[in-house]
Amino acid sequence: MNRHQLYKFGPFSLDATAKVLLREGQAVSMTRKAVETLLVLVENEGQVVSKEEMLRAIWPDRVVDEANLTQNIAMVRRALGVEAGSPAFIETFPGRGYRLKGPVHLEQPEPDPPVVSEPAPPAEAPISHEVPPARGFGGRMLAIWLGIAIAGGLAVVAGWFWLLRSPQALRTVDAAFRVTPLTRLPGEERQPVLSPDGTRLAFLWQQADGHPPTLCLQTVGESSHQQLIEEEGNYSSPAWSPDGRALAFIRTDRTATEIRIRSLESRETRVVTRFTPPTYGIQRRFLDWSPDGQSLVVSTAGSATRPNGLFLVAVATGEKRRLTEPEAMVGGDTDPRFSPDGRRIAFIRSIHRSHQEVLTIPVTGGAPSPLTADSARISSLDWTTEGRIVFASDRDGAYRLWRLRAEGPAPEKEPQPIGVYGEFPMEVAMARQTPLLVYSIQPQNRNIWRLDLKEKRWTRIIASSAQDASPQYSPAGDQICFRSDRTGEEQLWVSALDGAQQVQVTRGALFPSVGHWSPDGRQIVFNNARTGELFVTSRAADGTWAVRPLGARGVHPVFSPDGRWIYAGSTRSLFRLPAAGGTPTDILASGGFSLGLSRDGKRLYFMRELNDTTLWRVDIETGALSEALHGLIPNCTSCWALADDGIYFLGSSKDSFDSQAIYLRDFATGAVREVVKYPEPIAPVGSGPFSLSGDRRHLLCVRIDPSDSDILRVEPVR
């Protein structure tokens, strides 16, 4: 018999078997792990549950960072939305754990009819409670929600849940690994790198005060740290010299990206070389130091017309030599790492925001060799002392570490899993002389906010534990189209103006980009972000949506104001085609993306390059090309919205390169005025365009919730 344990507290009911939270009878959107986090607290109502106990209960078969628990607690608090002193308020006991304020009442409804099923596995056997995960971005979430649907009718879930709570089930993968925290600072600790002997740690520390990250140094095993650079600036990508006596790093300002080296003995800093324009807004590691100490490899654009490529830089002279030059519309090459013998460089090539691959290239140059072909997300990599590559990827649905032999007589054809997991992208680094690995987890939670341009007030209107982005007002201003991966894969959704009544619009492997409305609000046009195929989805009288292909390829399509045409971009031209389908016609023999049309349909606005800060426009009748504005945030190619008399856009603050503001450029006068400071730096890749309401009162934008992350040590890793 399957008895559903139902916990009631305040306006909430938590079904412990189906793993569903209800508020006054309505389901609350939460991830499976967030529900399990709440369940642990509910079952121990009134008691302080230690962090260690919660980690063992929620992730019984995985080694995870405490940052995962912190993020889940944040998700639960958002879902409950209760104030201090109210039932279901979660109290934090620093250094100890968490406690749920009650009272909590347990109900035992009538048992369900018996269901014939396979017996539960024995406690000592591996426990599997997920359906096979879907490949690619967000497959873990899809598996979780499918698992919930199946679990509702299976009595075996009760046996599984008992096993999950039993001591025998609280185990870890790869028990030989020792995982210990190295940092526990408030805010985010990112881009960890170990000295060659593994005794010292350099990292970035981003405090939750809006200031740029600082470059820090800490002795492994000690809790105190020191700030390495006193001068303010945007720093990233620390890299150790092979003798451990110096650190190279990158400093970025409005004009250039500088590679600097600081002696840890003399504390003197020198500039090795500069690159223009500056690389900004991408949270990746861009720098590494060769084992012979003679060279640095850096990921940078090199010019405003190209995505990030790899350059070899001589430490002594600053002389530069290009190693890779990815195609124009590719996201770029990042995370370069020298092999232990210094003969090859491994790096990550970003094809799309949810598609990266691992490649290697000889330091002498040549064609890069791909090592993976997963079409998955890869967040970081490094070499082991024995010449293997360790990388973090969600290739099996959830972020974890993988190991791959890239050199030697018998290269491994398939990556081998390492039992270290993360709920979010992971940053990894290896020590050069000892099998010691460090990693940090970078929580990401994009939500959609509405800015009242008159009162300068922000309101969050669409939020979930998934990534919600690319909001667009409907022409009538009564609906919002947005992109979300809450089902486990990116799809388009439509909601009411206040974020309620959310309906999924697309399904399947369409990988939709930004959705733009037709003038009558009955259709939405988009492209497949991986293949470039153009699609239109139409709403029927019964409210259902049907997708049809347009028979053409392009990016960022938009409807003309009269609904007759669809405009789109490509690497070679801007073009239009009939909305009903037909042959495309070129408008401009120049590539472009992030499109927008003036209300009268006479001017098409677009970006020409990924790293450029200039917005362009073309007169559709004459083909005349001109600059519309200059000063966009690099890589934030769609952070703008057209008005009848100007353009709202995101740019750097006048007083600080590291903070941002929304500006309005007036068409009539050419003047630019600041509208409001942006609360925190935006994540340029994947957030999508701004959208202005028809009455010009509100602007839809994407913001990322602040988070905490720590650095952990794993050993031994070979």
XYZ file of C-alpha atoms in Angstrom:
718
model
C 0.000 0.000 0.000
C 1.217 3.534 -0.838
C 0.328 6.041 1.886
C 0.983 9.649 0.935
C 2.476 11.464 3.884
C 1.101 14.997 3.792
C 2.785 17.653 5.905
C 0.760 20.842 6.506
C 2.209 24.125 7.737
C 0.736 27.569 7.273
C -0.909 27.758 3.821
C 1.296 24.934 2.500
C 0.977 21.180 2.041
C 3.986 19.010 1.208
C 3.390 15.579 -0.297
C 6.423 13.625 0.890
C 5.903 10.762 -1.539
C 5.149 12.597 -4.790
C 7.614 15.372 -3.847
C 5.134 18.165 -4.579
C 4.564 21.390 -2.631
C 1.097 22.951 -2.681
C 0.045 26.425 -1.587
C -3.670 26.542 -0.847
C -4.119 23.588 -3.186
C -2.069 24.973 -6.087
C 1.236 23.373 -7.073
C 4.341 25.497 -6.458
C 7.083 25.281 -9.109
C 10.250 23.896 -7.483
C 13.080 21.611 -8.490
C 13.153 18.092 -7.090
C 16.210 18.835 -4.939
C 14.604 21.994 -3.545
C 11.556 19.966 -2.494
C 13.805 17.360 -0.876
C 15.613 20.156 0.971
C 12.304 21.429 2.333
C 11.258 17.889 3.266
C 14.333 17.402 5.453
C 13.481 20.599 7.344
C 9.785 19.725 7.628
C 10.528 16.266 9.009
C 12.769 17.873 11.633
C 10.480 20.829 12.408
C 11.708 22.900 15.326
C 15.163 21.303 15.311
C 18.413 22.660 13.912
C 19.523 20.338 11.098
C 23.252 20.546 10.466
C 24.559 21.227 6.979
C 26.365 17.893 6.961
C 23.138 16.025 7.779
C 21.284 17.848 5.023
C 23.962 17.187 2.431
C 23.938 13.461 3.233
C 20.138 13.280 3.089
C 19.637 15.302 -0.107
C 22.631 13.952 -2.074
C 23.179 10.464 -0.648
C 25.199 9.230 -3.621
C 27.118 12.320 -4.652
C 29.941 14.530 -3.489
C 28.585 18.070 -3.716
C 29.630 21.505 -2.571
C 27.829 23.287 0.253
C 26.949 25.968 -2.310
C 24.333 23.561 -3.697
C 22.634 23.466 -0.303
C 22.796 27.241 0.034
C 21.195 27.661 -3.374
C 18.426 25.174 -2.576
C 17.665 26.967 0.695
C 17.373 30.195 -1.304
C 14.979 28.486 -3.749
C 12.833 27.175 -0.906
C 12.679 30.596 0.741
C 11.575 32.199 -2.516
C 8.911 29.547 -3.028
C 7.547 29.926 0.504
C 7.788 33.719 0.534
C 7.037 33.979 4.266
C 8.266 36.571 6.716
C 10.273 36.077 9.891
C 8.117 34.697 12.697
C 5.572 33.104 10.351
C 5.040 29.332 10.028
C 7.443 27.848 7.450
C 10.057 30.540 8.025
C 13.558 29.055 7.688
C 16.063 30.211 10.264
C 19.815 30.169 9.583
C 22.278 29.265 12.331
C 25.693 30.370 11.037
C 28.252 27.583 11.079
C 25.613 25.041 12.144
C 22.611 24.609 9.894
C 18.956 25.482 9.388
C 15.631 25.169 11.229
C 12.026 25.380 10.035
C 9.623 27.236 12.285
C 6.377 25.313 12.805
C 3.909 24.103 13.653
C 3.829 21.198 11.168
C 0.957 18.710 11.101
C 1.277 15.251 9.552
C -1.766 13.743 7.843
C -2.170 10.186 6.570
C -4.812 10.039 3.774
C -6.497 6.820 2.748
C -4.105 4.410 1.042
C -4.054 4.216 -2.748
C -5.109 0.996 -4.495
C -2.312 -1.545 -4.642
C -0.022 -1.352 -7.648
C 2.047 -4.280 -8.885
C 5.661 -3.245 -9.347
C 9.214 -4.451 -9.209
C 10.602 -4.870 -5.683
C 12.764 -2.097 -4.257
C 16.520 -2.659 -4.643
C 18.481 -3.872 -1.629
C 20.153 -1.169 0.469
C 23.645 -2.160 -0.570
C 22.837 -1.968 -4.297
C 23.274 1.250 -6.293
C 20.122 3.329 -5.982
C 18.651 4.894 -9.105
C 15.735 7.277 -8.721
C 15.859 9.106 -12.062
C 14.826 8.117 -15.564
C 17.727 8.087 -18.052
C 18.708 11.742 -18.421
C 18.234 13.608 -21.684
C 21.436 14.677 -23.403
C 22.302 18.332 -23.592
C 21.410 21.434 -21.647
C 18.950 20.850 -18.813
C 18.525 17.099 -19.274
C 18.679 16.633 -15.500
C 15.563 18.753 -14.981
C 13.656 16.843 -17.651
C 14.556 13.578 -15.976
C 13.438 14.889 -12.598
C 10.010 16.006 -13.801
C 9.482 12.776 -15.735
C 10.467 10.943 -12.568
C 7.836 12.846 -10.595
C 5.155 11.920 -13.112
C 6.070 8.248 -12.945
C 6.466 8.223 -9.187
C 2.894 9.324 -8.578
C 1.588 5.898 -9.616
C 4.302 3.538 -8.390
C 4.346 1.953 -4.972
C 8.060 1.348 -5.361
C 8.633 5.032 -4.574
C 7.723 4.403 -0.950
C 10.388 1.711 -0.714
C 12.900 3.962 -2.465
C 12.125 6.827 -0.105
C 12.643 4.586 2.944
C 15.996 3.512 1.528
C 16.970 7.104 0.833
C 16.423 7.952 4.478
C 18.174 4.858 5.797
C 21.814 5.035 6.939
C 22.831 2.317 4.508
C 21.834 4.538 1.582
C 23.870 7.542 2.707
C 26.973 6.850 0.671
C 29.269 8.795 -1.648
C 30.581 8.054 -5.101
C 34.319 7.461 -5.331
C 34.761 7.255 -1.574
C 38.545 7.327 -2.074
C 38.276 11.023 -2.831
C 38.718 13.422 0.056
C 36.669 16.598 -0.370
C 37.363 19.470 2.015
C 36.482 23.190 1.891
C 39.288 25.696 1.374
C 37.323 28.961 1.531
C 34.161 30.004 3.337
C 33.878 33.727 2.548
C 30.588 35.604 2.090
C 29.828 36.055 -1.591
C 31.405 34.206 -4.509
C 34.889 32.706 -4.694
C 35.698 32.049 -8.348
C 38.467 31.013 -10.753
C 40.561 29.031 -8.239
C 44.138 28.148 -9.265
C 46.691 26.179 -7.254
C 50.416 26.843 -7.047
C 52.450 24.081 -8.736
C 53.177 22.358 -5.393
C 49.551 22.722 -4.262
C 50.357 24.723 -1.117
C 48.851 28.079 -2.137
C 45.577 29.122 -3.717
C 44.840 32.201 -5.826
C 41.239 33.115 -6.574
C 38.757 35.907 -7.258
C 36.470 37.036 -4.452
C 33.239 38.764 -5.435
C 31.607 40.264 -2.372
C 27.863 40.904 -2.336
C 28.271 44.688 -2.305
C 28.302 45.493 -5.993
C 32.062 46.066 -6.124
C 34.218 44.267 -8.713
C 35.983 41.042 -7.685
C 39.322 41.244 -5.904
C 42.348 39.010 -6.498
C 43.205 37.027 -3.357
C 45.924 34.658 -2.148
C 45.574 32.014 0.554
C 47.744 29.261 1.976
C 46.024 25.887 1.636
C 44.896 24.689 5.050
C 44.617 28.180 6.518
C 41.429 30.227 6.749
C 42.912 33.709 6.347
C 43.594 35.289 2.961
C 45.304 38.393 1.641
C 44.247 40.775 -1.081
C 46.923 40.675 -3.743
C 46.176 43.954 -5.564
C 45.108 47.145 -3.799
C 44.388 49.117 -6.965
C 40.717 48.933 -7.991
C 39.909 47.404 -11.342
C 38.309 44.464 -13.079
C 40.653 41.508 -12.478
C 40.391 37.915 -13.663
C 42.242 34.768 -14.681
C 45.114 34.342 -12.181
C 47.831 31.963 -13.435
C 50.897 30.714 -11.524
C 54.438 30.808 -12.835
C 56.027 27.313 -12.961
C 58.308 28.144 -10.019
C 55.412 29.515 -7.919
C 57.116 32.882 -7.405
C 54.801 35.030 -9.505
C 51.199 35.353 -10.656
C 50.009 36.500 -14.050
C 46.514 37.948 -14.303
C 44.284 40.090 -16.502
C 43.121 43.616 -15.771
C 40.373 45.111 -17.929
C 39.288 48.726 -18.221
C 37.371 50.813 -20.762
C 40.191 50.885 -23.287
C 42.147 47.639 -23.117
C 42.741 44.202 -21.664
C 46.150 44.081 -19.981
C 48.186 41.025 -19.059
C 50.151 41.744 -15.907
C 52.672 39.771 -13.839
C 53.173 40.313 -10.109
C 56.218 39.059 -8.244
C 55.179 37.558 -4.915
C 58.653 38.251 -3.519
C 59.227 41.892 -4.520
C 55.499 42.716 -4.905
C 56.318 44.543 -8.114
C 53.838 44.411 -11.000
C 54.590 44.891 -14.683
C 52.426 45.003 -17.810
C 53.397 42.295 -20.297
C 51.130 43.376 -23.164
C 47.780 44.953 -24.025
C 44.891 43.919 -26.245
C 42.186 46.151 -27.672
C 39.245 46.177 -27.576
C 38.821 44.897 -24.007
C 37.305 41.490 -23.330
C 34.491 42.096 -20.877
C 31.420 40.413 -19.469
C 32.352 36.736 -19.969
C 33.027 34.906 -16.718
C 35.673 32.497 -17.941
C 39.361 31.964 -17.247
C 41.378 33.516 -20.065
C 45.029 32.940 -19.127
C 47.607 30.223 -18.442
C 51.426 30.061 -17.996
C 53.574 27.543 -19.890
C 55.560 24.910 -17.935
C 58.884 26.307 -19.237
C 57.934 29.797 -18.016
C 58.576 31.412 -21.408
C 55.029 31.904 -22.690
C 51.496 32.841 -21.710
C 48.394 31.776 -23.597
C 45.488 34.217 -23.496
C 41.923 34.158 -24.772
C 40.933 37.524 -26.221
C 39.121 38.981 -29.198
C 42.097 40.750 -30.700
C 39.724 42.971 -32.705
C 36.129 44.167 -32.547
C 35.262 42.062 -35.564
C 36.169 38.652 -34.144
C 35.120 36.377 -31.275
C 37.693 35.357 -28.683
C 40.634 33.372 -30.028
C 43.863 32.138 -28.446
C 47.133 34.083 -28.585
C 50.607 32.997 -27.470
C 52.444 35.818 -25.661
C 56.175 35.903 -24.882
C 56.695 36.641 -21.175
C 59.938 38.558 -21.758
C 58.911 40.758 -24.697
C 55.103 40.712 -24.891
C 55.285 39.556 -28.521
C 51.937 38.072 -29.660
C 51.144 35.213 -32.014
C 47.601 34.100 -32.881
C 46.871 30.389 -32.413
C 43.132 30.048 -33.114
C 40.604 32.061 -35.072
C 37.055 30.676 -34.693
C 34.306 31.524 -37.165
C 32.583 34.896 -36.847
C 29.331 33.688 -35.245
C 30.981 31.206 -32.859
C 31.042 32.245 -29.207
C 34.830 31.934 -29.030
C 37.727 29.990 -27.485
C 38.309 30.237 -23.714
C 39.845 28.394 -20.752
C 43.250 27.652 -22.338
C 45.495 25.228 -20.407
C 49.020 24.058 -21.249
C 49.645 20.308 -21.140
C 52.175 19.160 -18.490
C 54.915 18.826 -21.145
C 54.027 22.218 -22.633
C 53.548 20.849 -26.150
C 49.768 21.278 -26.466
C 47.036 23.595 -25.250
C 43.559 22.386 -24.353
C 40.691 24.857 -24.543
C 36.906 25.190 -24.699
C 35.207 26.313 -27.898
C 31.775 27.826 -27.293
C 29.502 27.085 -30.245
C 26.393 28.385 -28.512
C 25.401 29.378 -24.991
C 24.446 25.751 -24.264
C 26.957 23.995 -26.536
C 30.695 23.801 -25.883
C 33.392 21.311 -26.872
C 36.958 20.505 -25.722
C 39.741 20.902 -28.305
C 43.543 20.839 -28.278
C 46.112 22.585 -30.463
C 49.920 22.337 -30.665
C 51.739 25.352 -29.215
C 53.457 25.628 -32.608
C 50.058 26.214 -34.221
C 47.979 24.221 -36.671
C 44.464 22.899 -36.860
C 42.697 22.294 -33.505
C 41.737 18.693 -32.721
C 38.312 18.092 -31.116
C 38.245 15.757 -28.105
C 34.504 15.858 -27.419
C 31.394 15.934 -29.596
C 28.599 15.996 -27.022
C 26.716 19.226 -27.872
C 26.586 19.759 -24.114
C 27.671 22.494 -21.730
C 31.300 22.554 -20.578
C 32.247 25.113 -17.956
C 35.949 24.486 -17.218
C 38.937 22.165 -17.734
C 42.526 21.439 -16.706
C 45.258 18.803 -17.141
C 46.188 16.203 -14.545
C 49.828 15.474 -13.699
C 49.583 12.321 -15.854
C 48.397 14.085 -19.024
C 44.657 13.534 -18.753
C 42.113 16.322 -19.097
C 39.567 16.868 -16.337
C 36.556 18.905 -17.374
C 33.182 19.904 -15.921
C 30.153 19.192 -18.100
C 26.444 18.396 -17.983
C 26.874 15.782 -20.739
C 24.829 13.236 -18.778
C 22.219 15.752 -17.636
C 23.811 17.090 -14.425
C 27.071 18.935 -13.953
C 29.880 16.645 -12.846
C 33.588 16.112 -13.473
C 34.869 13.936 -16.319
C 38.319 12.622 -17.171
C 39.749 12.055 -20.643
C 43.202 10.910 -21.790
C 44.222 13.291 -24.558
C 47.772 12.086 -25.179
C 49.822 8.913 -25.092
C 49.659 5.599 -26.931
C 46.048 4.854 -25.981
C 43.835 7.970 -25.887
C 40.451 7.373 -24.291
C 37.635 7.637 -26.822
C 34.942 8.323 -24.232
C 35.249 10.530 -21.140
C 35.201 8.671 -17.832
C 33.029 10.071 -15.021
C 34.455 11.296 -11.724
C 32.108 11.179 -8.753
C 32.112 14.916 -8.021
C 28.864 16.688 -8.888
C 27.471 20.210 -8.958
C 23.997 21.603 -9.477
C 25.502 24.461 -11.507
C 28.575 25.145 -13.704
C 31.853 24.183 -12.038
C 35.306 25.790 -12.293
C 38.216 23.354 -11.858
C 42.005 23.629 -11.502
C 44.777 21.099 -10.918
C 48.127 21.461 -9.151
C 51.023 20.835 -11.540
C 53.153 18.687 -9.221
C 50.627 16.797 -7.087
C 47.277 15.050 -7.751
C 45.243 17.795 -6.088
C 42.164 19.426 -7.638
C 40.140 22.429 -6.513
C 36.753 23.535 -7.779
C 34.010 26.045 -7.174
C 30.371 26.047 -8.220
C 28.798 29.090 -9.830
C 25.049 29.231 -9.126
C 23.057 30.949 -11.847
C 19.423 31.948 -11.600
C 18.154 34.339 -14.254
C 14.778 35.952 -13.587
C 12.698 38.481 -15.504
C 12.141 41.908 -13.969
C 10.000 44.898 -14.910
C 11.491 48.369 -14.507
C 9.079 51.264 -13.996
C 10.902 53.967 -15.957
C 8.953 56.768 -14.285
C 9.286 55.714 -10.652
C 12.630 53.880 -11.110
C 11.192 50.824 -9.346
C 12.107 47.185 -10.062
C 9.574 44.323 -9.773
C 10.371 40.650 -10.346
C 7.530 39.198 -12.406
C 8.775 35.842 -13.754
C 10.955 33.691 -11.537
C 11.759 30.029 -11.100
C 14.736 27.940 -10.091
C 15.497 27.586 -13.809
C 16.848 30.105 -16.325
C 14.144 32.548 -17.450
C 15.284 35.029 -20.096
C 14.600 36.874 -23.385
C 11.307 38.592 -22.406
C 9.237 40.330 -25.090
C 6.001 42.321 -24.669
C 3.162 41.425 -27.021
C 1.979 44.265 -29.324
C -1.137 44.790 -27.187
C 1.017 44.865 -24.044
C -1.094 42.229 -22.281
C 1.270 39.241 -22.596
C 4.957 38.346 -22.381
C 6.869 35.790 -24.422
C 10.018 34.450 -22.751
C 12.485 31.562 -22.923
C 12.914 29.105 -20.051
C 14.598 25.745 -19.423
C 12.303 24.813 -16.519
C 11.144 21.637 -18.300
C 14.734 20.451 -18.728
C 15.251 22.002 -22.158
C 14.956 25.540 -23.465
C 11.479 26.358 -24.752
C 9.342 29.432 -25.404
C 6.613 30.329 -22.922
C 3.846 32.928 -22.795
C 2.449 34.541 -19.655
C 0.082 37.287 -18.611
C 1.472 40.765 -18.005
C 2.065 40.067 -14.309
C 3.792 36.727 -14.975
C 0.733 34.601 -14.164
C -0.976 32.053 -16.447
C 2.272 30.725 -17.880
C 1.805 28.478 -20.939
C 4.460 26.487 -22.786
C 4.526 27.384 -26.494
C 7.208 25.167 -28.065
C 8.202 21.562 -27.423
C 10.864 19.175 -28.606
C 14.396 19.789 -29.844
C 13.807 23.227 -31.374
C 16.356 25.137 -29.251
C 14.429 28.402 -29.715
C 16.150 31.759 -29.645
C 14.302 34.969 -28.772
C 10.608 34.874 -29.654
C 9.210 37.962 -31.418
C 5.469 38.598 -31.779
C 3.479 39.238 -34.942
C 1.546 42.544 -34.971
C -1.767 40.786 -34.234
C -0.278 38.862 -31.287
C -1.277 35.488 -32.728
C 2.125 34.311 -33.930
C 5.702 34.204 -32.630
C 8.741 33.882 -34.886
C 12.073 32.400 -33.749
C 15.083 30.488 -34.989
C 16.657 27.238 -33.862
C 19.761 28.487 -32.055
C 21.811 25.474 -33.193
C 20.737 24.995 -36.812
C 19.516 28.498 -37.725
C 16.197 27.159 -39.074
C 13.388 29.739 -38.946
C 10.015 28.822 -37.428
C 6.676 30.448 -36.702
C 4.363 29.205 -33.977
C 0.678 30.144 -34.214
C -2.031 30.174 -31.546
C -5.330 28.478 -32.374
C -8.749 29.497 -31.088
C -8.534 26.886 -28.310
C -5.286 28.402 -27.030
C -2.948 25.690 -28.340
C 0.182 26.533 -30.316
C 1.396 24.886 -33.548
C 4.884 25.285 -35.031
C 5.667 25.413 -38.765
C 9.031 25.870 -40.534
C 9.605 28.805 -42.860
C 12.034 26.939 -45.102
C 14.911 29.355 -44.536
C 17.823 29.831 -42.145
C 18.794 32.925 -40.204
C 19.052 34.434 -36.736
C 16.911 36.689 -34.536
C 13.907 37.038 -36.877
C 11.312 39.813 -36.384
C 7.958 40.605 -37.999
C 7.433 43.785 -39.992
C 4.864 46.176 -38.465
C 2.277 45.224 -41.099
C 2.864 41.487 -40.558
C 3.670 40.803 -44.217
C 7.401 40.190 -43.847
C 9.869 38.493 -41.559
C 13.350 40.020 -41.312
C 16.370 37.978 -40.198
C 20.158 38.055 -40.246
C 22.966 35.734 -41.272
C 26.751 35.808 -41.441
C 26.642 37.219 -44.979
C 23.527 39.430 -45.190
C 20.340 40.875 -43.733
C 17.278 39.605 -45.577
C 13.507 39.346 -45.507
C 11.003 36.748 -46.661
C 7.201 36.654 -46.856
C 5.611 35.770 -43.511
C 3.568 33.095 -45.257
C 6.752 31.546 -46.621
C 8.721 32.144 -49.775
C 12.097 33.114 -51.212
C 14.338 35.367 -49.075
C 15.519 38.698 -50.510
C 18.711 40.415 -49.342
C 18.460 43.921 -47.915
C 22.098 44.483 -47.008
C 25.136 42.533 -48.162
C 26.563 42.492 -44.657
C 25.979 40.071 -41.821
C 24.005 41.008 -38.714
C 22.029 39.789 -35.716
C 20.005 41.030 -32.700
C 17.487 42.696 -34.986
C 14.858 45.330 -34.268
C 12.514 47.320 -36.560
C 11.322 50.906 -36.182
C 7.574 51.218 -35.647
C 7.062 52.545 -39.190
C 9.048 49.620 -40.607
C 11.495 51.854 -42.499
C 14.699 51.227 -40.508
C 16.233 47.951 -39.393
C 18.533 48.055 -36.337
C 21.149 45.361 -35.750
C 24.587 44.393 -34.423
C 27.433 43.478 -36.763
C 29.925 41.826 -34.392
C 29.725 39.865 -31.137
C 32.247 42.008 -29.287
C 31.301 45.354 -30.815
C 29.689 48.143 -28.798
C 28.051 49.884 -31.777
C 24.418 49.487 -32.842
C 23.796 49.980 -36.574
C 20.751 50.760 -38.698
C 19.950 50.422 -42.377
C 17.297 52.278 -44.360
C 15.287 49.465 -45.932
C 14.333 51.460 -49.049
C 17.704 53.045 -49.864
C 20.130 50.618 -48.202
C 21.908 53.532 -46.481
C 23.912 52.305 -43.464
C 24.669 54.423 -40.378
C 25.576 54.150 -36.705
C 22.585 54.317 -34.361
C 24.544 54.527 -31.116
C 27.856 53.649 -29.538
C 28.548 52.502 -25.974
C 26.792 49.166 -25.514
C 28.240 46.696 -23.029
C 30.646 44.374 -24.923
C 29.042 40.997 -25.696
C 25.635 42.309 -24.561
C 24.479 42.575 -28.155
C 20.743 42.674 -27.433
C 20.675 44.872 -24.312
C 18.654 47.614 -26.000
C 15.057 48.470 -26.919
C 13.631 50.866 -29.520
C 11.263 53.731 -28.709
C 9.679 56.141 -31.194
C 12.031 58.951 -30.212
C 15.127 57.082 -29.028
C 16.827 53.919 -27.856
C 17.090 52.563 -24.306
C 20.346 50.669 -23.867
C 22.725 49.235 -21.279
C 26.141 50.839 -20.961
C 28.959 51.248 -18.468
C 28.359 53.770 -15.708
C 30.122 57.083 -16.157
C 31.787 56.778 -12.763
C 32.851 53.111 -12.925
C 33.708 50.660 -15.678
C 32.541 47.789 -13.488
C 29.012 49.074 -12.868
C 26.281 49.590 -15.433
C 23.325 51.844 -16.123
C 20.387 52.091 -18.518
C 20.607 55.107 -20.829
C 18.294 56.768 -23.341
C 19.682 58.157 -26.584
C 17.415 60.828 -28.044
C 17.031 60.618 -31.842
C 16.290 64.318 -32.283
C 19.215 65.754 -30.317
C 21.645 62.832 -30.187
C 21.939 63.416 -26.426
C 22.414 60.473 -24.074
C 21.083 60.606 -20.521
C 21.240 58.113 -17.700
C 17.855 56.653 -16.745
C 18.722 54.394 -13.821
C 21.659 52.436 -12.385
C 21.552 48.707 -13.073
C 21.450 46.864 -9.709
C 24.140 44.324 -10.588
C 26.253 43.458 -13.652
C 24.206 41.611 -16.227
C 25.258 38.245 -17.669
C 25.503 39.250 -21.332
C 25.356 35.799 -22.919
C 21.934 34.180 -22.777
C 19.976 36.959 -21.058
C 18.307 38.195 -24.210
C 16.990 41.573 -25.340
C 15.275 44.338 -23.415
C 11.621 44.977 -24.268
C 9.753 48.277 -23.978
C 6.018 48.430 -23.272
C 3.832 50.240 -25.784
C 3.191 53.137 -23.409
C 6.953 53.503 -22.763
C 6.331 53.147 -19.037
C 8.001 49.790 -18.411
C 11.108 47.954 -19.564
C 11.544 44.187 -19.296
C 15.067 43.039 -18.374
C 16.859 39.991 -16.987
C 18.666 40.004 -13.664
C 20.613 37.288 -11.834
C 20.002 36.585 -8.169
C 23.076 37.019 -5.945
C 24.619 33.779 -4.727
C 27.374 32.273 -2.592
C 30.078 29.871 -3.723
C 33.100 28.386 -2.001
C 36.242 26.601 -3.147
C 36.692 22.919 -2.313
C 39.674 20.604 -2.516
C 39.508 17.078 -3.985
C 42.377 14.593 -3.710
C 43.761 12.465 -5.153
C 42.807 13.059 -8.802
C 45.017 11.568 -11.501
